[in-house]
Amino acid sequence: MTPIDRFSGHAGLYAQYRIDYPAELFDFVLSFVTDRQNAWDCATGNGQVAGALAEVFSHVDATDISEAQLAQAVQHPAIHYQLCTAEQTPFADHTFDLVTVAQALHWFDVEAFHREVRRVAKPGAVLAEWGYGLVALGEELDAVLVDFYRNRVGPYWDPQRAYIDNAYATLPFPFADRQQASFTIRRSWTLDRFLNYLRTWSAVRQYMHENEEDPVIHLGETLKPVWGAGEREVQFPVFLRLGRV
């Protein structure tokens, strides 16, 4: 299976406008982790999760298939970045106390990734996989965004997007002591900030590539009368599953 890279072409935009994750999520994951020597953040992107893990682990290995993304990654003396796939890594057997993958599992050969996790994780180590669904803007604007998501750029999503829509419910997770949790990311954004976030969507990038126009411009014009010039709260629903190797 050839790795899919949908983000190298706009790595700078991704680093600037993608969301980070709430402290409550990390607190929940870490409550299951006894030893905090070595962590692996798989598909690290620009290192958002790796940076958080580096504050509590002695060493963090962070991997991605995108050189462009890694070039934008947050720097920390405890983090070692390297280029490799999720399914085949250079790590020694039984290395990690925690393995994380955020908003990326749906791009993997999941069964092959899980085999690799079993190889490189210590017995009893924790695997945490999470993602986030469609942002909520409030009842005045949600219908407009859903129409954009499903109809305007809907045909440009990869099939794997369906796994996000069903919160990974149909992806295998053969690990012990399974836990599930949900969180909400709340941010106050201007309309311009929100529109630039939308431009990080893989479907929007594909739409722009095929049609040579930016669909976000028209959406912004539709949203502006309600959004106004100030900030508005946006909410991202986060789903997480966790288990022991």
PDB file of C-alpha atoms in Angstrom:
ATOM      1  CA  MET A   1       0.000   0.000   0.000  1.00  0.00           C
ATOM      2  CA  THR A   2       1.501   3.329  -1.083  1.00  0.00           C
ATOM      3  CA  PRO A   3       1.404   5.982   1.665  1.00  0.00           C
ATOM      4  CA  ILE A   4      -0.987   8.858   0.952  1.00  0.00           C
ATOM      5  CA  ASP A   5       0.345  12.390   1.436  1.00  0.00           C
ATOM      6  CA  ARG A   6      -2.280  15.132   1.107  1.00  0.00           C
ATOM      7  CA  PHE A   7      -0.505  17.850   3.094  1.00  0.00           C
ATOM      8  CA  SER A   8       3.043  18.448   1.838  1.00  0.00           C
ATOM      9  CA  GLY A   9       1.855  20.961  -0.742  1.00  0.00           C
ATOM     10  CA  HIS A  10       0.486  23.329   1.901  1.00  0.00           C
ATOM     11  CA  ALA A  11       2.635  22.497   4.914  1.00  0.00           C
ATOM     12  CA  GLY A  12       3.110  26.152   5.852  1.00  0.00           C
ATOM     13  CA  LEU A  13      -0.632  26.831   5.851  1.00  0.00           C
ATOM     14  CA  TYR A  14      -1.192  23.622   7.815  1.00  0.00           C
ATOM     15  CA  ALA A  15       1.330  24.610  10.480  1.00  0.00           C
ATOM     16  CA  GLN A  16      -0.215  28.059  10.871  1.00  0.00           C
ATOM     17  CA  TYR A  17      -3.918  27.256  10.862  1.00  0.00           C
ATOM     18  CA  ARG A  18      -4.528  23.679  12.044  1.00  0.00           C
ATOM     19  CA  ILE A  19      -5.850  23.258  15.573  1.00  0.00           C
ATOM     20  CA  ASP A  20      -4.024  21.901  18.596  1.00  0.00           C
ATOM     21  CA  TYR A  21      -5.546  19.619  21.231  1.00  0.00           C
ATOM     22  CA  PRO A  22      -6.905  20.372  24.710  1.00  0.00           C
ATOM     23  CA  ALA A  23      -4.992  19.671  27.898  1.00  0.00           C
ATOM     24  CA  GLU A  24      -7.864  17.461  29.041  1.00  0.00           C
ATOM     25  CA  LEU A  25      -7.131  15.021  26.226  1.00  0.00           C
ATOM     26  CA  PHE A  26      -3.478  14.666  27.190  1.00  0.00           C
ATOM     27  CA  ASP A  27      -4.382  14.382  30.877  1.00  0.00           C
ATOM     28  CA  PHE A  28      -6.757  11.531  30.032  1.00  0.00           C
ATOM     29  CA  VAL A  29      -4.202   9.657  27.924  1.00  0.00           C
ATOM     30  CA  LEU A  30      -1.387  10.130  30.414  1.00  0.00           C
ATOM     31  CA  SER A  31      -3.529   8.869  33.280  1.00  0.00           C
ATOM     32  CA  PHE A  32      -3.073   5.389  31.766  1.00  0.00           C
ATOM     33  CA  VAL A  33       0.696   5.694  31.227  1.00  0.00           C
ATOM     34  CA  THR A  34       2.883   4.632  34.146  1.00  0.00           C
ATOM     35  CA  ASP A  35       6.362   4.945  32.635  1.00  0.00           C
ATOM     36  CA  ARG A  36       7.170   8.109  30.727  1.00  0.00           C
ATOM     37  CA  GLN A  37      10.527   7.399  29.141  1.00  0.00           C
ATOM     38  CA  ASN A  38       9.821   6.974  25.421  1.00  0.00           C
ATOM     39  CA  ALA A  39       6.872   8.022  23.259  1.00  0.00           C
ATOM     40  CA  TRP A  40       6.253   7.724  19.530  1.00  0.00           C
ATOM     41  CA  ASP A  41       4.016  10.274  17.833  1.00  0.00           C
ATOM     42  CA  CYS A  42       3.147   8.746  14.468  1.00  0.00           C
ATOM     43  CA  ALA A  43       2.185  11.003  11.549  1.00  0.00           C
ATOM     44  CA  THR A  44       3.276  13.955  13.626  1.00  0.00           C
ATOM     45  CA  GLY A  45       2.711  16.562  10.901  1.00  0.00           C
ATOM     46  CA  ASN A  46       4.095  19.803  12.302  1.00  0.00           C
ATOM     47  CA  GLY A  47       4.718  18.270  15.713  1.00  0.00           C
ATOM     48  CA  GLN A  48       1.737  19.563  17.665  1.00  0.00           C
ATOM     49  CA  VAL A  49       1.310  16.371  19.683  1.00  0.00           C
ATOM     50  CA  ALA A  50       5.043  15.673  19.879  1.00  0.00           C
ATOM     51  CA  GLY A  51       5.573  19.067  21.464  1.00  0.00           C
ATOM     52  CA  ALA A  52       3.027  18.324  24.180  1.00  0.00           C
ATOM     53  CA  LEU A  53       4.504  14.881  24.839  1.00  0.00           C
ATOM     54  CA  ALA A  54       8.016  16.317  25.074  1.00  0.00           C
ATOM     55  CA  GLU A  55       6.965  18.186  28.209  1.00  0.00           C
ATOM     56  CA  VAL A  56       6.398  14.908  30.087  1.00  0.00           C
ATOM     57  CA  PHE A  57       8.486  12.219  28.324  1.00  0.00           C
ATOM     58  CA  SER A  58      12.251  11.891  28.435  1.00  0.00           C
ATOM     59  CA  HIS A  59      12.387  11.214  24.701  1.00  0.00           C
ATOM     60  CA  VAL A  60       9.871  11.530  21.872  1.00  0.00           C
ATOM     61  CA  ASP A  61      10.290  10.014  18.422  1.00  0.00           C
ATOM     62  CA  ALA A  62       8.040  11.777  15.916  1.00  0.00           C
ATOM     63  CA  THR A  63       7.602  10.452  12.375  1.00  0.00           C
ATOM     64  CA  ASP A  64       5.860  11.505   9.195  1.00  0.00           C
ATOM     65  CA  ILE A  65       5.977  10.743   5.474  1.00  0.00           C
ATOM     66  CA  SER A  66       6.156  14.444   4.573  1.00  0.00           C
ATOM     67  CA  GLU A  67       9.505  16.224   4.565  1.00  0.00           C
ATOM     68  CA  ALA A  68       7.675  19.517   4.068  1.00  0.00           C
ATOM     69  CA  GLN A  69       5.603  18.972   7.208  1.00  0.00           C
ATOM     70  CA  LEU A  70       8.628  17.983   9.284  1.00  0.00           C
ATOM     71  CA  ALA A  71      10.424  21.121   8.104  1.00  0.00           C
ATOM     72  CA  GLN A  72       7.659  23.135   9.825  1.00  0.00           C
ATOM     73  CA  ALA A  73       7.694  21.100  13.038  1.00  0.00           C
ATOM     74  CA  VAL A  74       8.049  22.577  16.498  1.00  0.00           C
ATOM     75  CA  GLN A  75      11.551  22.114  17.893  1.00  0.00           C
ATOM     76  CA  HIS A  76      12.312  20.672  21.330  1.00  0.00           C
ATOM     77  CA  PRO A  77      15.469  19.000  22.646  1.00  0.00           C
ATOM     78  CA  ALA A  78      13.494  15.889  23.636  1.00  0.00           C
ATOM     79  CA  ILE A  79      12.021  15.349  20.150  1.00  0.00           C
ATOM     80  CA  HIS A  80      13.712  13.423  17.353  1.00  0.00           C
ATOM     81  CA  TYR A  81      11.963  13.789  13.997  1.00  0.00           C
ATOM     82  CA  GLN A  82      12.430  11.378  11.123  1.00  0.00           C
ATOM     83  CA  LEU A  83      10.869  10.453   7.816  1.00  0.00           C
ATOM     84  CA  CYS A  84       9.179   7.044   7.688  1.00  0.00           C
ATOM     85  CA  THR A  85       5.824   5.372   7.190  1.00  0.00           C
ATOM     86  CA  ALA A  86       3.475   4.379   9.967  1.00  0.00           C
ATOM     87  CA  GLU A  87       3.621   0.736   8.958  1.00  0.00           C
ATOM     88  CA  GLN A  88       7.398   0.265   8.824  1.00  0.00           C
ATOM     89  CA  THR A  89       9.735   2.080  11.196  1.00  0.00           C
ATOM     90  CA  PRO A  90      13.409   1.877  12.187  1.00  0.00           C
ATOM     91  CA  PHE A  91      12.649   1.486  15.886  1.00  0.00           C
ATOM     92  CA  ALA A  92      13.841  -1.413  18.012  1.00  0.00           C
ATOM     93  CA  ASP A  93      11.408  -3.914  19.477  1.00  0.00           C
ATOM     94  CA  HIS A  94       9.714  -2.957  22.756  1.00  0.00           C
ATOM     95  CA  THR A  95      10.859   0.672  22.794  1.00  0.00           C
ATOM     96  CA  PHE A  96       7.842   2.826  23.628  1.00  0.00           C
ATOM     97  CA  ASP A  97       5.654   3.461  26.661  1.00  0.00           C
ATOM     98  CA  LEU A  98       3.103   5.392  24.585  1.00  0.00           C
ATOM     99  CA  VAL A  99       2.198   5.542  20.900  1.00  0.00           C
ATOM    100  CA  THR A 100      -0.048   8.322  19.615  1.00  0.00           C
ATOM    101  CA  VAL A 101      -1.612   9.115  16.260  1.00  0.00           C
ATOM    102  CA  ALA A 102      -3.800  12.192  15.834  1.00  0.00           C
ATOM    103  CA  GLN A 103      -6.115  12.855  12.869  1.00  0.00           C
ATOM    104  CA  ALA A 104      -4.131  10.492  10.628  1.00  0.00           C
ATOM    105  CA  LEU A 105      -5.090   6.871  11.270  1.00  0.00           C
ATOM    106  CA  HIS A 106      -7.578   6.871   8.388  1.00  0.00           C
ATOM    107  CA  TRP A 107      -4.693   7.337   5.922  1.00  0.00           C
ATOM    108  CA  PHE A 108      -2.879   4.192   7.129  1.00  0.00           C
ATOM    109  CA  ASP A 109      -2.960   0.511   6.377  1.00  0.00           C
ATOM    110  CA  VAL A 110      -4.455   0.137   9.843  1.00  0.00           C
ATOM    111  CA  GLU A 111      -3.763  -3.555  10.379  1.00  0.00           C
ATOM    112  CA  ALA A 112      -0.117  -3.138   9.317  1.00  0.00           C
ATOM    113  CA  PHE A 113       0.238  -0.123  11.618  1.00  0.00           C
ATOM    114  CA  HIS A 114      -1.155  -2.076  14.532  1.00  0.00           C
ATOM    115  CA  ARG A 115       1.322  -4.886  13.874  1.00  0.00           C
ATOM    116  CA  GLU A 116       4.123  -2.334  13.980  1.00  0.00           C
ATOM    117  CA  VAL A 117       2.759  -0.901  17.229  1.00  0.00           C
ATOM    118  CA  ARG A 118       2.825  -4.365  18.794  1.00  0.00           C
ATOM    119  CA  ARG A 119       6.439  -4.759  17.731  1.00  0.00           C
ATOM    120  CA  VAL A 120       7.826  -1.425  18.923  1.00  0.00           C
ATOM    121  CA  ALA A 121       5.726  -0.906  22.064  1.00  0.00           C
ATOM    122  CA  LYS A 122       6.695  -2.256  25.452  1.00  0.00           C
ATOM    123  CA  PRO A 123       4.384  -4.863  26.968  1.00  0.00           C
ATOM    124  CA  GLY A 124       1.590  -2.948  28.666  1.00  0.00           C
ATOM    125  CA  ALA A 125       2.279   0.232  26.730  1.00  0.00           C
ATOM    126  CA  VAL A 126      -0.591   2.474  25.671  1.00  0.00           C
ATOM    127  CA  LEU A 127      -1.794   3.205  22.138  1.00  0.00           C
ATOM    128  CA  ALA A 128      -3.967   6.317  21.763  1.00  0.00           C
ATOM    129  CA  GLU A 129      -5.666   7.151  18.462  1.00  0.00           C
ATOM    130  CA  TRP A 130      -7.841  10.210  18.004  1.00  0.00           C
ATOM    131  CA  GLY A 131      -9.360  12.557  15.484  1.00  0.00           C
ATOM    132  CA  TYR A 132     -11.888  15.356  15.174  1.00  0.00           C
ATOM    133  CA  GLY A 133     -14.990  15.794  13.088  1.00  0.00           C
ATOM    134  CA  LEU A 134     -16.683  18.692  11.362  1.00  0.00           C
ATOM    135  CA  VAL A 135     -16.417  21.965  13.234  1.00  0.00           C
ATOM    136  CA  ALA A 136     -19.608  23.489  14.635  1.00  0.00           C
ATOM    137  CA  LEU A 137     -20.272  27.210  14.169  1.00  0.00           C
ATOM    138  CA  GLY A 138     -23.670  27.572  15.842  1.00  0.00           C
ATOM    139  CA  GLU A 139     -27.163  27.023  14.515  1.00  0.00           C
ATOM    140  CA  GLU A 140     -27.194  30.145  12.322  1.00  0.00           C
ATOM    141  CA  LEU A 141     -24.219  28.944  10.276  1.00  0.00           C
ATOM    142  CA  ASP A 142     -24.008  25.169  10.666  1.00  0.00           C
ATOM    143  CA  ALA A 143     -26.340  24.422   7.752  1.00  0.00           C
ATOM    144  CA  VAL A 144     -24.235  26.584   5.434  1.00  0.00           C
ATOM    145  CA  LEU A 145     -21.041  24.804   6.489  1.00  0.00           C
ATOM    146  CA  VAL A 146     -22.599  21.332   6.160  1.00  0.00           C
ATOM    147  CA  ASP A 147     -23.722  22.179   2.630  1.00  0.00           C
ATOM    148  CA  PHE A 148     -20.181  23.301   1.782  1.00  0.00           C
ATOM    149  CA  TYR A 149     -18.707  20.167   3.377  1.00  0.00           C
ATOM    150  CA  ARG A 150     -21.062  17.679   1.730  1.00  0.00           C
ATOM    151  CA  ASN A 151     -21.943  19.279  -1.577  1.00  0.00           C
ATOM    152  CA  ARG A 152     -19.446  21.936  -2.643  1.00  0.00           C
ATOM    153  CA  VAL A 153     -16.253  20.068  -1.717  1.00  0.00           C
ATOM    154  CA  GLY A 154     -17.825  16.737  -0.777  1.00  0.00           C
ATOM    155  CA  PRO A 155     -16.912  15.014  -4.079  1.00  0.00           C
ATOM    156  CA  TYR A 156     -13.260  15.976  -3.531  1.00  0.00           C
ATOM    157  CA  TRP A 157     -12.776  14.157  -0.228  1.00  0.00           C
ATOM    158  CA  ASP A 158     -10.812  10.922  -0.328  1.00  0.00           C
ATOM    159  CA  PRO A 159     -12.894   7.862   0.611  1.00  0.00           C
ATOM    160  CA  GLN A 160     -10.991   7.673   3.892  1.00  0.00           C
ATOM    161  CA  ARG A 161     -12.843  10.750   5.112  1.00  0.00           C
ATOM    162  CA  ALA A 162     -15.777   8.461   5.942  1.00  0.00           C
ATOM    163  CA  TYR A 163     -13.734   7.016   8.804  1.00  0.00           C
ATOM    164  CA  ILE A 164     -13.597  10.458  10.400  1.00  0.00           C
ATOM    165  CA  ASP A 165     -17.328  10.944   9.935  1.00  0.00           C
ATOM    166  CA  ASN A 166     -18.024   7.730  11.864  1.00  0.00           C
ATOM    167  CA  ALA A 167     -15.358   8.436  14.520  1.00  0.00           C
ATOM    168  CA  TYR A 168     -13.224   5.409  13.516  1.00  0.00           C
ATOM    169  CA  ALA A 169     -16.049   3.069  14.543  1.00  0.00           C
ATOM    170  CA  THR A 170     -15.402   0.750  11.579  1.00  0.00           C
ATOM    171  CA  LEU A 171     -11.602   0.645  11.915  1.00  0.00           C
ATOM    172  CA  PRO A 172     -10.160  -2.299  13.874  1.00  0.00           C
ATOM    173  CA  PHE A 173      -8.715  -1.819  17.349  1.00  0.00           C
ATOM    174  CA  PRO A 174      -7.501  -5.175  18.716  1.00  0.00           C
ATOM    175  CA  PHE A 175      -6.040  -3.971  22.019  1.00  0.00           C
ATOM    176  CA  ALA A 176      -6.805  -4.708  25.655  1.00  0.00           C
ATOM    177  CA  ASP A 177      -8.473  -2.449  28.218  1.00  0.00           C
ATOM    178  CA  ARG A 178     -10.112  -0.378  25.526  1.00  0.00           C
ATOM    179  CA  GLN A 179     -11.235   3.081  26.552  1.00  0.00           C
ATOM    180  CA  GLN A 180     -13.163   5.688  24.607  1.00  0.00           C
ATOM    181  CA  ALA A 181     -13.541   9.366  25.330  1.00  0.00           C
ATOM    182  CA  SER A 182     -14.732  12.539  23.683  1.00  0.00           C
ATOM    183  CA  PHE A 183     -13.635  16.129  24.074  1.00  0.00           C
ATOM    184  CA  THR A 184     -14.518  19.517  22.636  1.00  0.00           C
ATOM    185  CA  ILE A 185     -11.972  21.989  21.329  1.00  0.00           C
ATOM    186  CA  ARG A 186     -13.275  25.546  21.689  1.00  0.00           C
ATOM    187  CA  ARG A 187     -11.593  28.435  19.947  1.00  0.00           C
ATOM    188  CA  SER A 188     -12.555  32.060  19.306  1.00  0.00           C
ATOM    189  CA  TRP A 189     -11.711  32.861  15.701  1.00  0.00           C
ATOM    190  CA  THR A 190     -12.198  35.672  13.253  1.00  0.00           C
ATOM    191  CA  LEU A 191     -13.815  34.724   9.969  1.00  0.00           C
ATOM    192  CA  ASP A 192     -10.475  35.114   8.188  1.00  0.00           C
ATOM    193  CA  ARG A 193      -8.844  32.667  10.611  1.00  0.00           C
ATOM    194  CA  PHE A 194     -11.629  30.170  10.058  1.00  0.00           C
ATOM    195  CA  LEU A 195     -11.472  30.431   6.270  1.00  0.00           C
ATOM    196  CA  ASN A 196      -7.737  29.810   6.297  1.00  0.00           C
ATOM    197  CA  TYR A 197      -8.334  26.725   8.440  1.00  0.00           C
ATOM    198  CA  LEU A 198     -10.733  25.470   5.756  1.00  0.00           C
ATOM    199  CA  ARG A 199      -7.986  25.941   3.178  1.00  0.00           C
ATOM    200  CA  THR A 200      -6.011  23.205   4.966  1.00  0.00           C
ATOM    201  CA  TRP A 201      -8.739  20.639   4.161  1.00  0.00           C
ATOM    202  CA  SER A 202      -7.530  18.077   1.644  1.00  0.00           C
ATOM    203  CA  ALA A 203     -10.850  18.321  -0.213  1.00  0.00           C
ATOM    204  CA  VAL A 204     -10.499  22.087  -0.567  1.00  0.00           C
ATOM    205  CA  ARG A 205      -6.951  21.683  -1.886  1.00  0.00           C
ATOM    206  CA  GLN A 206      -8.138  19.104  -4.406  1.00  0.00           C
ATOM    207  CA  TYR A 207     -11.039  21.333  -5.475  1.00  0.00           C
ATOM    208  CA  MET A 208      -8.607  24.200  -6.027  1.00  0.00           C
ATOM    209  CA  HIS A 209      -6.283  21.958  -8.025  1.00  0.00           C
ATOM    210  CA  GLU A 210      -9.014  20.659 -10.322  1.00  0.00           C
ATOM    211  CA  ASN A 211     -11.027  23.851 -10.759  1.00  0.00           C
ATOM    212  CA  GLU A 212      -8.377  26.554 -10.428  1.00  0.00           C
ATOM    213  CA  GLU A 213     -10.528  28.547  -8.047  1.00  0.00           C
ATOM    214  CA  ASP A 214     -10.867  28.894  -4.292  1.00  0.00           C
ATOM    215  CA  PRO A 215     -14.293  27.692  -3.078  1.00  0.00           C
ATOM    216  CA  VAL A 216     -13.657  29.204   0.337  1.00  0.00           C
ATOM    217  CA  ILE A 217     -14.026  32.759  -1.026  1.00  0.00           C
ATOM    218  CA  HIS A 218     -17.714  32.316  -1.846  1.00  0.00           C
ATOM    219  CA  LEU A 219     -18.345  30.565   1.461  1.00  0.00           C
ATOM    220  CA  GLY A 220     -16.759  33.479   3.292  1.00  0.00           C
ATOM    221  CA  GLU A 221     -19.089  35.914   1.557  1.00  0.00           C
ATOM    222  CA  THR A 222     -22.052  33.818   2.681  1.00  0.00           C
ATOM    223  CA  LEU A 223     -20.859  33.584   6.294  1.00  0.00           C
ATOM    224  CA  LYS A 224     -19.753  37.199   6.742  1.00  0.00           C
ATOM    225  CA  PRO A 225     -23.131  38.882   7.398  1.00  0.00           C
ATOM    226  CA  VAL A 226     -23.712  36.650  10.425  1.00  0.00           C
ATOM    227  CA  TRP A 227     -20.110  36.232  11.547  1.00  0.00           C
ATOM    228  CA  GLY A 228     -19.278  39.920  11.434  1.00  0.00           C
ATOM    229  CA  ALA A 229     -15.879  41.525  11.928  1.00  0.00           C
ATOM    230  CA  GLY A 230     -15.139  40.083  15.352  1.00  0.00           C
ATOM    231  CA  GLU A 231     -14.433  36.657  16.743  1.00  0.00           C
ATOM    232  CA  ARG A 232     -16.891  33.772  17.015  1.00  0.00           C
ATOM    233  CA  GLU A 233     -16.623  30.551  19.014  1.00  0.00           C
ATOM    234  CA  VAL A 234     -15.994  27.446  16.933  1.00  0.00           C
ATOM    235  CA  GLN A 235     -16.184  23.944  18.384  1.00  0.00           C
ATOM    236  CA  PHE A 236     -14.441  20.794  17.187  1.00  0.00           C
ATOM    237  CA  PRO A 237     -15.728  17.415  18.401  1.00  0.00           C
ATOM    238  CA  VAL A 238     -12.796  15.129  19.282  1.00  0.00           C
ATOM    239  CA  PHE A 239     -13.103  11.337  19.534  1.00  0.00           C
ATOM    240  CA  LEU A 240     -10.440   9.134  21.099  1.00  0.00           C
ATOM    241  CA  ARG A 241      -9.822   5.439  21.616  1.00  0.00           C
ATOM    242  CA  LEU A 242      -7.098   3.975  23.792  1.00  0.00           C
ATOM    243  CA  GLY A 243      -5.856   0.515  24.692  1.00  0.00           C
ATOM    244  CA  ARG A 244      -2.923  -1.516  26.000  1.00  0.00           C
ATOM    245  CA  VAL A 245      -0.464  -3.508  23.920  1.00  0.00           C
TER     246      VAL A 245
END
